CSV table of C-alpha atoms in Angstrom, one decimal:
chain,number,residue,atom,x,y,z
Y,1,UNK,CA,-19.1,18.9,-26.1
Y,2,UNK,CA,-19.7,15.2,-26.7
Y,3,UNK,CA,-16.5,13.4,-27.6
Y,4,UNK,CA,-14.4,16.2,-26.2
Y,5,UNK,CA,-11.0,15.2,-24.7
Y,6,UNK,CA,-9.0,17.5,-22.6
Y,7,UNK,CA,-5.8,16.8,-24.6
Y,8,UNK,CA,-5.2,16.1,-28.3
Y,9,UNK,CA,-2.7,13.5,-27.3
Y,10,UNK,CA,-4.2,10.2,-26.1
Y,11,UNK,CA,-2.9,8.8,-22.8
Y,12,UNK,CA,-2.1,5.6,-24.6
Y,13,UNK,CA,0.2,7.4,-26.9
Y,14,UNK,CA,2.0,9.0,-24.0
Y,15,UNK,CA,2.5,5.7,-22.2
Y,16,UNK,CA,-0.2,6.3,-19.6
Y,17,UNK,CA,-3.5,4.7,-19.0
Y,18,UNK,CA,-6.7,6.4,-20.1
Y,19,UNK,CA,-8.3,8.8,-17.6
Y,20,UNK,CA,-11.8,8.6,-16.3
Y,21,UNK,CA,-14.9,9.1,-18.3
Y,22,UNK,CA,-17.1,12.0,-17.2
Y,23,UNK,CA,-20.8,12.0,-18.2
Y,24,UNK,CA,-22.6,15.3,-17.4
Y,25,UNK,CA,-24.1,18.5,-18.9
Y,26,UNK,CA,-23.9,20.4,-15.6
Y,27,UNK,CA,-21.2,23.0,-16.4
Y,28,UNK,CA,-20.5,23.8,-12.7
Y,29,UNK,CA,-20.1,20.1,-11.8
Y,30,UNK,CA,-18.0,19.6,-14.8
Y,31,UNK,CA,-15.7,22.4,-13.8
Y,32,UNK,CA,-15.3,20.7,-10.4
Y,33,UNK,CA,-14.6,17.3,-11.8
Y,34,UNK,CA,-12.0,18.7,-14.3
Y,35,UNK,CA,-10.3,20.5,-11.4
Y,36,UNK,CA,-10.1,17.3,-9.4
Y,37,UNK,CA,-8.8,15.4,-12.4
Y,38,UNK,CA,-6.1,18.0,-12.9
Y,39,UNK,CA,-5.1,17.7,-9.2
Y,40,UNK,CA,-4.8,13.9,-9.7
Y,41,UNK,CA,-2.8,14.2,-12.9
Y,42,UNK,CA,-5.5,12.5,-15.0
Y,43,UNK,CA,-6.8,13.4,-18.4
Y,44,UNK,CA,-10.6,12.7,-18.6
Y,45,UNK,CA,-12.9,12.2,-21.5
Y,46,UNK,CA,-16.2,14.1,-21.3
Y,47,UNK,CA,-19.6,13.2,-22.7
Y,48,UNK,CA,-23.2,14.4,-22.2
Y,49,UNK,CA,-24.4,10.8,-22.2
Y,50,UNK,CA,-23.1,7.3,-22.7
Y,51,UNK,CA,-20.5,7.4,-25.5
Y,52,UNK,CA,-21.8,6.3,-28.8
Y,53,UNK,CA,-18.5,4.6,-29.9
Y,54,UNK,CA,-18.3,0.9,-29.1
Y,55,UNK,CA,-16.6,0.1,-25.8
Y,56,UNK,CA,-16.3,3.8,-24.7
Y,57,UNK,CA,-18.3,3.2,-21.5
Y,58,UNK,CA,-17.1,-0.3,-20.9
Y,59,UNK,CA,-13.4,0.3,-21.3
Y,60,UNK,CA,-13.0,3.5,-19.2
Y,61,UNK,CA,-11.1,2.7,-16.0
Y,62,UNK,CA,-13.5,4.9,-14.0
Y,63,UNK,CA,-16.8,6.5,-14.9
Y,64,UNK,CA,-18.0,9.7,-13.1
Y,65,UNK,CA,-21.7,10.2,-13.8
Y,66,UNK,CA,-23.2,13.5,-12.8
Y,67,UNK,CA,-26.6,13.6,-11.1
Y,68,UNK,CA,-28.1,15.3,-14.2
Y,69,UNK,CA,-27.0,12.5,-16.5
Y,70,UNK,CA,-28.1,9.5,-14.4
Y,71,UNK,CA,-31.4,9.1,-16.4
Y,72,UNK,CA,-29.4,9.1,-19.7
Y,73,UNK,CA,-27.1,6.3,-18.4
Y,74,UNK,CA,-29.8,3.9,-17.2
Y,75,UNK,CA,-29.5,1.7,-20.4
Y,76,UNK,CA,-25.7,1.5,-20.1
Y,77,UNK,CA,-23.9,-1.8,-19.6
Y,78,UNK,CA,-23.6,-2.7,-15.9
Y,79,UNK,CA,-20.0,-2.6,-14.8
Y,80,UNK,CA,-17.8,-1.8,-11.8
Y,81,UNK,CA,-16.1,1.6,-11.3
Y,82,UNK,CA,-19.2,3.8,-11.9
Y,83,UNK,CA,-19.6,6.7,-9.4
Y,84,UNK,CA,-22.6,8.9,-9.1
Y,85,UNK,CA,-21.4,12.5,-8.3
Y,86,UNK,CA,-23.4,15.6,-7.4
Y,87,UNK,CA,-23.7,18.4,-4.9
Y,88,UNK,CA,-27.2,18.2,-3.4
Y,89,UNK,CA,-26.7,16.8,0.1
Y,90,UNK,CA,-30.5,16.4,0.7
Y,91,UNK,CA,-31.6,14.7,-2.5
Y,92,UNK,CA,-33.9,11.8,-1.3
Y,93,UNK,CA,-33.9,10.1,-4.8
Y,94,UNK,CA,-30.1,9.9,-5.3
Y,95,UNK,CA,-29.8,6.2,-4.1
Y,96,UNK,CA,-32.6,5.1,-6.5
Y,97,UNK,CA,-30.7,6.7,-9.4
Y,98,UNK,CA,-27.5,5.1,-8.2
Y,99,UNK,CA,-29.2,1.6,-8.2
Y,100,UNK,CA,-30.6,2.3,-11.7
Y,101,UNK,CA,-27.2,2.8,-13.2
Y,102,UNK,CA,-25.4,0.3,-11.1
Y,103,UNK,CA,-23.1,2.8,-9.4
Y,104,UNK,CA,-20.6,1.6,-6.8
Y,105,UNK,CA,-21.2,4.5,-4.6
Y,106,UNK,CA,-22.7,8.0,-4.3
Y,107,UNK,CA,-20.4,11.0,-3.8
Y,108,UNK,CA,-21.3,14.5,-2.7
Y,109,UNK,CA,-19.0,17.5,-3.4
Y,110,UNK,CA,-17.2,19.2,-1.8
Y,111,UNK,CA,-17.2,16.7,1.1
Y,112,UNK,CA,-15.9,13.8,-1.0
Y,113,UNK,CA,-13.3,15.8,-3.0
Y,114,UNK,CA,-10.2,14.4,-1.2
Y,115,UNK,CA,-11.4,10.8,-1.6
Y,116,UNK,CA,-12.3,11.3,-5.2
Y,117,UNK,CA,-8.9,12.8,-6.1
Y,118,UNK,CA,-7.2,9.7,-4.6
Y,119,UNK,CA,-9.5,7.4,-6.7
Y,120,UNK,CA,-8.9,9.3,-9.9
Y,121,UNK,CA,-5.1,9.4,-9.2
Y,122,UNK,CA,-5.2,5.6,-8.8
Y,123,UNK,CA,-6.6,5.4,-12.3
Y,124,UNK,CA,-3.9,7.9,-13.6
Y,125,UNK,CA,-1.1,5.8,-12.0
Y,126,UNK,CA,-2.6,2.5,-13.4
Y,127,UNK,CA,-3.3,1.1,-10.0
Y,128,UNK,CA,-4.8,-2.4,-10.2
Y,129,UNK,CA,-4.2,-4.3,-7.0
Y,130,UNK,CA,-2.5,-2.6,-4.1
Y,131,UNK,CA,0.8,-4.1,-2.8
Y,132,UNK,CA,0.7,-6.9,-0.4
Y,133,UNK,CA,2.1,-5.1,2.7
Y,134,UNK,CA,3.9,-7.0,5.4
Y,135,UNK,CA,5.1,-5.5,8.7
Y,136,UNK,CA,7.9,-7.1,10.8
Y,137,UNK,CA,8.1,-6.4,14.5
Y,138,UNK,CA,10.6,-7.7,17.1
Y,139,UNK,CA,9.1,-9.3,20.2
Y,140,UNK,CA,12.1,-7.9,22.1
Y,141,UNK,CA,15.2,-6.0,21.3
Y,142,UNK,CA,17.6,-8.0,19.1
Y,143,UNK,CA,14.9,-10.5,18.0
Y,144,UNK,CA,16.0,-10.3,14.4
Y,145,UNK,CA,13.1,-8.4,12.9
Y,146,UNK,CA,15.3,-6.2,10.7
Y,147,UNK,CA,17.1,-9.2,9.4
Y,148,UNK,CA,13.9,-10.9,8.5
Y,149,UNK,CA,12.4,-7.7,6.9
Y,150,UNK,CA,15.5,-7.4,4.7
Y,151,UNK,CA,15.5,-11.0,3.8
Y,152,UNK,CA,11.8,-10.9,2.9
Y,153,UNK,CA,12.4,-7.9,0.6
Y,154,UNK,CA,15.5,-9.3,-1.0
Y,155,UNK,CA,13.7,-12.6,-1.7
Y,156,UNK,CA,10.7,-10.9,-3.2
Y,157,UNK,CA,12.8,-8.8,-5.5
Y,158,UNK,CA,14.8,-11.8,-6.6
Y,159,UNK,CA,11.5,-13.4,-7.6
Y,160,UNK,CA,10.8,-10.5,-9.9
Y,161,UNK,CA,8.2,-8.8,-7.7
Y,162,UNK,CA,8.1,-5.0,-7.5
Y,163,UNK,CA,9.4,-4.5,-4.0
Y,164,UNK,CA,9.8,-1.7,-1.6
Y,165,UNK,CA,11.4,-2.0,1.8
Y,166,UNK,CA,10.5,0.7,4.4
Y,167,UNK,CA,12.5,1.3,7.5
Y,168,UNK,CA,10.0,2.4,10.1
Y,169,UNK,CA,12.4,2.2,13.0
Y,170,UNK,CA,14.5,5.4,13.3
Y,171,UNK,CA,16.5,4.0,16.2
Y,172,UNK,CA,17.3,0.7,14.4
Y,173,UNK,CA,20.6,1.8,12.9
Y,174,UNK,CA,19.3,1.9,9.3
Y,175,UNK,CA,18.3,-0.8,6.9
Y,176,UNK,CA,20.5,0.7,4.3
Y,177,UNK,CA,23.5,-0.5,6.4
Y,178,UNK,CA,22.1,-4.1,6.4
Y,179,UNK,CA,21.8,-3.8,2.6
Y,180,UNK,CA,25.2,-2.4,2.2
Y,181,UNK,CA,23.8,0.8,0.7
Y,182,UNK,CA,24.4,3.6,3.2
Y,183,UNK,CA,26.1,5.7,0.5
Y,184,UNK,CA,23.5,5.0,-2.2
Y,185,UNK,CA,22.0,8.1,-3.7
Y,186,UNK,CA,18.3,8.8,-3.2
Y,187,UNK,CA,15.8,10.3,-0.7
Y,188,UNK,CA,15.5,9.3,2.9
Y,189,UNK,CA,12.8,9.7,5.5
Y,190,UNK,CA,13.6,13.3,6.5
Y,191,UNK,CA,12.9,14.3,2.9
Y,192,UNK,CA,9.3,13.2,3.4
Y,193,UNK,CA,8.7,14.6,6.9
Y,194,UNK,CA,6.6,17.4,5.6
Y,195,UNK,CA,4.4,15.2,3.4
Y,196,UNK,CA,0.7,15.7,4.2
Y,197,UNK,CA,-1.3,15.2,1.1
Y,198,UNK,CA,-1.0,12.7,-1.6
Y,199,UNK,CA,2.4,11.4,-2.6
Y,200,UNK,CA,2.7,10.1,-6.2
Y,201,UNK,CA,3.6,6.5,-6.2
Y,202,UNK,CA,5.8,6.6,-9.3
Y,203,UNK,CA,7.7,9.7,-8.0
Y,204,UNK,CA,8.3,8.0,-4.7
Y,205,UNK,CA,9.6,4.9,-6.2
Y,206,UNK,CA,11.9,6.7,-8.6
Y,207,UNK,CA,13.3,8.9,-5.8
Y,208,UNK,CA,14.5,6.1,-3.5
Y,209,UNK,CA,17.8,4.3,-3.6
Y,210,UNK,CA,17.7,1.1,-5.6
Y,211,UNK,CA,19.6,-1.8,-4.0
Y,212,UNK,CA,19.4,-5.5,-4.8
Y,213,UNK,CA,16.6,-4.8,-7.3
Y,214,UNK,CA,14.4,-3.3,-4.6
Y,215,UNK,CA,13.6,0.3,-3.5
Y,216,UNK,CA,14.5,1.3,0.0
Y,217,UNK,CA,13.2,4.1,2.2
Y,218,UNK,CA,15.5,4.4,5.2
Y,219,UNK,CA,17.1,7.0,7.4
Y,220,UNK,CA,20.1,9.3,6.9
Y,221,UNK,CA,22.8,9.8,9.4
Y,222,UNK,CA,21.3,13.0,10.7
Y,223,UNK,CA,19.5,13.7,14.0
Y,224,UNK,CA,16.0,13.5,12.7
Y,225,UNK,CA,14.1,10.5,14.2
Y,226,UNK,CA,10.5,11.6,13.8
Y,227,UNK,CA,8.0,10.8,11.1
Y,228,UNK,CA,4.7,12.7,11.5
Y,229,UNK,CA,1.7,10.5,11.2
Y,230,UNK,CA,0.5,12.3,8.1
Y,231,UNK,CA,3.8,11.6,6.4
Y,232,UNK,CA,3.7,8.0,7.3
Y,233,UNK,CA,0.2,7.7,6.0
Y,234,UNK,CA,0.9,9.5,2.7
Y,235,UNK,CA,4.2,7.6,2.0
Y,236,UNK,CA,2.9,4.1,2.7
Y,237,UNK,CA,-0.3,4.8,0.7
Y,238,UNK,CA,1.9,5.8,-2.2
Y,239,UNK,CA,4.1,2.7,-1.8
Y,240,UNK,CA,1.0,0.4,-1.7
Y,241,UNK,CA,-0.4,2.0,-4.9
Y,242,UNK,CA,2.5,0.7,-6.9
Y,243,UNK,CA,1.5,-2.9,-6.4
Y,244,UNK,CA,3.9,-5.8,-5.8
Y,245,UNK,CA,5.0,-6.1,-2.2
Y,246,UNK,CA,5.9,-3.7,0.6
Y,247,UNK,CA,7.9,-4.8,3.6
Y,248,UNK,CA,7.9,-2.5,6.7
Y,249,UNK,CA,10.4,-2.9,9.5
Y,250,UNK,CA,8.7,-1.5,12.6
Y,251,UNK,CA,9.8,-0.6,16.2
Y,252,UNK,CA,8.3,-2.2,19.3
Y,253,UNK,CA,6.8,1.0,20.5
Y,254,UNK,CA,3.4,2.2,19.2
Y,255,UNK,CA,3.2,5.9,18.6
Y,256,UNK,CA,0.9,7.7,16.2
Y,257,UNK,CA,3.2,7.2,13.2
Y,258,UNK,CA,3.6,3.5,13.9
Y,259,UNK,CA,-0.2,3.2,14.3
Y,260,UNK,CA,-0.6,4.7,10.9
Y,261,UNK,CA,1.8,2.1,9.5
Y,262,UNK,CA,0.1,-0.7,11.2
Y,263,UNK,CA,-3.3,0.4,9.8
Y,264,UNK,CA,-2.0,-0.1,6.3
Y,265,UNK,CA,-0.5,-3.6,6.8
Y,266,UNK,CA,-2.1,-6.7,5.4
Y,267,UNK,CA,-0.3,-8.9,7.9
Y,268,UNK,CA,2.2,-8.5,10.7
Y,269,UNK,CA,5.0,-10.9,11.7
Y,270,UNK,CA,6.1,-10.8,15.3
Y,271,UNK,CA,9.6,-12.3,15.6
Y,272,UNK,CA,10.0,-14.0,19.0
Y,273,UNK,CA,13.1,-15.7,20.4
Y,274,UNK,CA,12.3,-19.0,22.2
Y,275,UNK,CA,13.0,-17.7,25.7
Y,276,UNK,CA,10.6,-17.1,28.5
Y,277,UNK,CA,11.5,-13.4,29.0
Y,278,UNK,CA,11.3,-12.8,25.3
Y,279,UNK,CA,7.8,-14.4,25.2
Y,280,UNK,CA,6.7,-12.2,28.1
Y,281,UNK,CA,8.0,-9.1,26.3
Y,282,UNK,CA,6.4,-10.2,23.0
Y,283,UNK,CA,3.1,-10.6,24.8
Y,284,UNK,CA,3.0,-6.9,25.6
Y,285,UNK,CA,4.0,-6.0,22.0
Y,286,UNK,CA,1.4,-8.3,20.6
Y,287,UNK,CA,-1.3,-6.8,22.9
Y,288,UNK,CA,-0.6,-3.3,21.7
Y,289,UNK,CA,-0.1,-4.1,18.1
Y,290,UNK,CA,-3.3,-6.2,17.8
Y,291,UNK,CA,-5.3,-3.2,18.8
Y,292,UNK,CA,-4.6,-1.7,15.4
Y,293,UNK,CA,-3.5,-4.7,13.3
Y,294,UNK,CA,-6.0,-7.7,13.4
Y,295,UNK,CA,-3.8,-10.1,11.5
Y,296,UNK,CA,-0.6,-10.6,13.6
Y,297,UNK,CA,1.3,-13.9,13.4
Y,298,UNK,CA,4.3,-15.3,15.2
Y,299,UNK,CA,7.7,-16.2,13.7
Y,300,UNK,CA,9.7,-18.0,16.4
Y,301,UNK,CA,13.5,-18.1,16.5
Y,302,UNK,CA,15.7,-20.6,18.4
Y,303,UNK,CA,17.6,-21.7,20.3
Y,304,UNK,CA,14.9,-22.6,22.8
Y,305,UNK,CA,14.7,-22.7,26.5
Y,306,UNK,CA,14.1,-26.1,28.1
Y,307,UNK,CA,10.5,-27.2,27.3
Y,308,UNK,CA,9.8,-24.6,24.6
Y,309,UNK,CA,9.4,-25.0,20.9
Y,310,UNK,CA,7.9,-22.8,18.2
Y,311,UNK,CA,4.3,-24.1,18.7
Y,312,UNK,CA,4.5,-23.5,22.5
Y,313,UNK,CA,5.6,-19.9,21.9
Y,314,UNK,CA,2.8,-19.2,19.4
Y,315,UNK,CA,0.2,-20.7,21.6
Y,316,UNK,CA,1.4,-18.8,24.6
Y,317,UNK,CA,1.0,-15.6,22.6
Y,318,UNK,CA,-2.3,-16.7,21.1
Y,319,UNK,CA,-1.0,-16.0,17.6
Y,320,UNK,CA,-1.0,-18.1,14.5
Y,321,UNK,CA,2.4,-19.6,13.8
Y,322,UNK,CA,4.1,-18.8,10.5
Y,323,UNK,CA,7.0,-21.0,11.3
Y,324,UNK,CA,10.5,-21.3,12.8
Y,325,UNK,CA,13.0,-18.7,11.7
Y,326,UNK,CA,16.0,-20.8,10.7
Y,327,UNK,CA,19.5,-20.3,11.9
Y,328,UNK,CA,21.6,-18.6,9.2
Y,329,UNK,CA,25.3,-19.7,9.3
Y,330,UNK,CA,27.7,-16.9,8.5
Y,331,UNK,CA,25.1,-14.2,8.6
Y,332,UNK,CA,27.2,-11.6,10.4
Y,333,UNK,CA,30.2,-12.4,8.2
Y,334,UNK,CA,28.1,-11.9,5.1
Y,335,UNK,CA,26.9,-8.5,6.3
Y,336,UNK,CA,30.4,-7.4,7.0
Y,337,UNK,CA,31.1,-8.0,3.3
Y,338,UNK,CA,28.0,-6.1,2.2
Y,339,UNK,CA,25.9,-9.2,1.4
Y,340,UNK,CA,22.3,-8.6,2.8
Y,341,UNK,CA,20.2,-11.2,4.6
Y,342,UNK,CA,18.6,-13.6,2.1
Y,343,UNK,CA,21.0,-12.8,-0.7
Y,344,UNK,CA,21.7,-16.5,-1.3
Y,345,UNK,CA,18.6,-18.2,-2.7
Y,346,UNK,CA,19.8,-21.5,-1.3
Y,347,UNK,CA,20.3,-20.2,2.3
Y,348,UNK,CA,17.8,-21.4,5.0
Y,349,UNK,CA,16.6,-17.8,5.6
Y,350,UNK,CA,16.0,-17.2,1.9
Y,351,UNK,CA,14.1,-20.5,1.6
Y,352,UNK,CA,12.0,-19.6,4.6
Y,353,UNK,CA,11.1,-16.2,3.0
Y,354,UNK,CA,10.4,-17.8,-0.4
Y,355,UNK,CA,7.9,-20.2,1.3
Y,356,UNK,CA,6.3,-17.4,3.1
Y,357,UNK,CA,5.7,-15.4,-0.1
Y,358,UNK,CA,4.4,-18.4,-1.9
Y,359,UNK,CA,1.7,-18.9,0.8
Y,360,UNK,CA,1.0,-15.2,1.2
Y,361,UNK,CA,0.6,-14.4,-2.5
Y,362,UNK,CA,-1.6,-17.4,-3.0
Y,363,UNK,CA,-4.3,-15.8,-0.9
Y,364,UNK,CA,-3.7,-12.2,-2.1
Y,365,UNK,CA,-6.0,-12.6,-5.1
Y,366,UNK,CA,-9.1,-12.8,-2.9
Y,367,UNK,CA,-8.0,-10.1,-0.5
Y,368,UNK,CA,-6.7,-12.5,2.1
Y,369,UNK,CA,-3.2,-13.6,3.1
Y,370,UNK,CA,-2.8,-17.3,3.3
Y,371,UNK,CA,-1.5,-18.7,6.6
């Protein structure tokens, strides 16, 4: 069986990344792992021990080592992406073997099957770094959150980033209208309402309307205004796996679906007008949101009430200040002609968004988002 590949055609020849490397002689375990690879859409390479060919172990995007093969893999080059897999739930020596081969973690089937399918599918889809995911929330109604979300997405797409804009507010009127694409062909939220398991990132991206060089997931004009939490989790996870950036426009209420969205954000932007009532309302939104999203920041919009400025508002909310959202002359007139927020790279709003992405992406390499 050494050197056996499940397909005569190499993934590289088909335009896909290589699948995982499986190292085991346990026939039953191999059957399970091949089944999980099939579920994830990946084509594995199977060996009894470390491949003899140069680079076989080192170049595989993921290595699944069976318990039975751990001893035979002790001399292999240390690398990331090695998982020790077995079925014995009570094996006291499993962690010692994991350390000996430098495994990232130990998995026990069938308990870890769902997690392992997701990890293998990440390999099949060529996932490297998940998308930087930013949520935008209004501190009160009419704060301008949807406008900022659209401008952030349009600006990111103009910079050449793979960009997906997700409309998480079913009562917001539809981001497709702001982008001038309400008649664009593609799937909307009701099409994903029944999603419970894994959604393929590539299939999601290709199914959505393409507007202004970004992909948009919005609402149709029907009566459906509910997204089950499972669907929100599956769809956003798929969007993040494609890399680039994901921008999510969120409502001020926190239900189970919104909580699922908040849990997948890297950073949230709370848009707050510079008015005392708006600050009071935003304080309640911030309190609820921060229970799920630890990194919430303030974007403050004028004009200001007497004695207020952007720093005062952020301090009152006890949130880091991203900056002052600039006034955009002619914004409503542009929208009437189908020009989305941030469409002009020279506009104050677009420059604000470009500066935000420059700072945020600078910190994304180490897993953080720069302030």
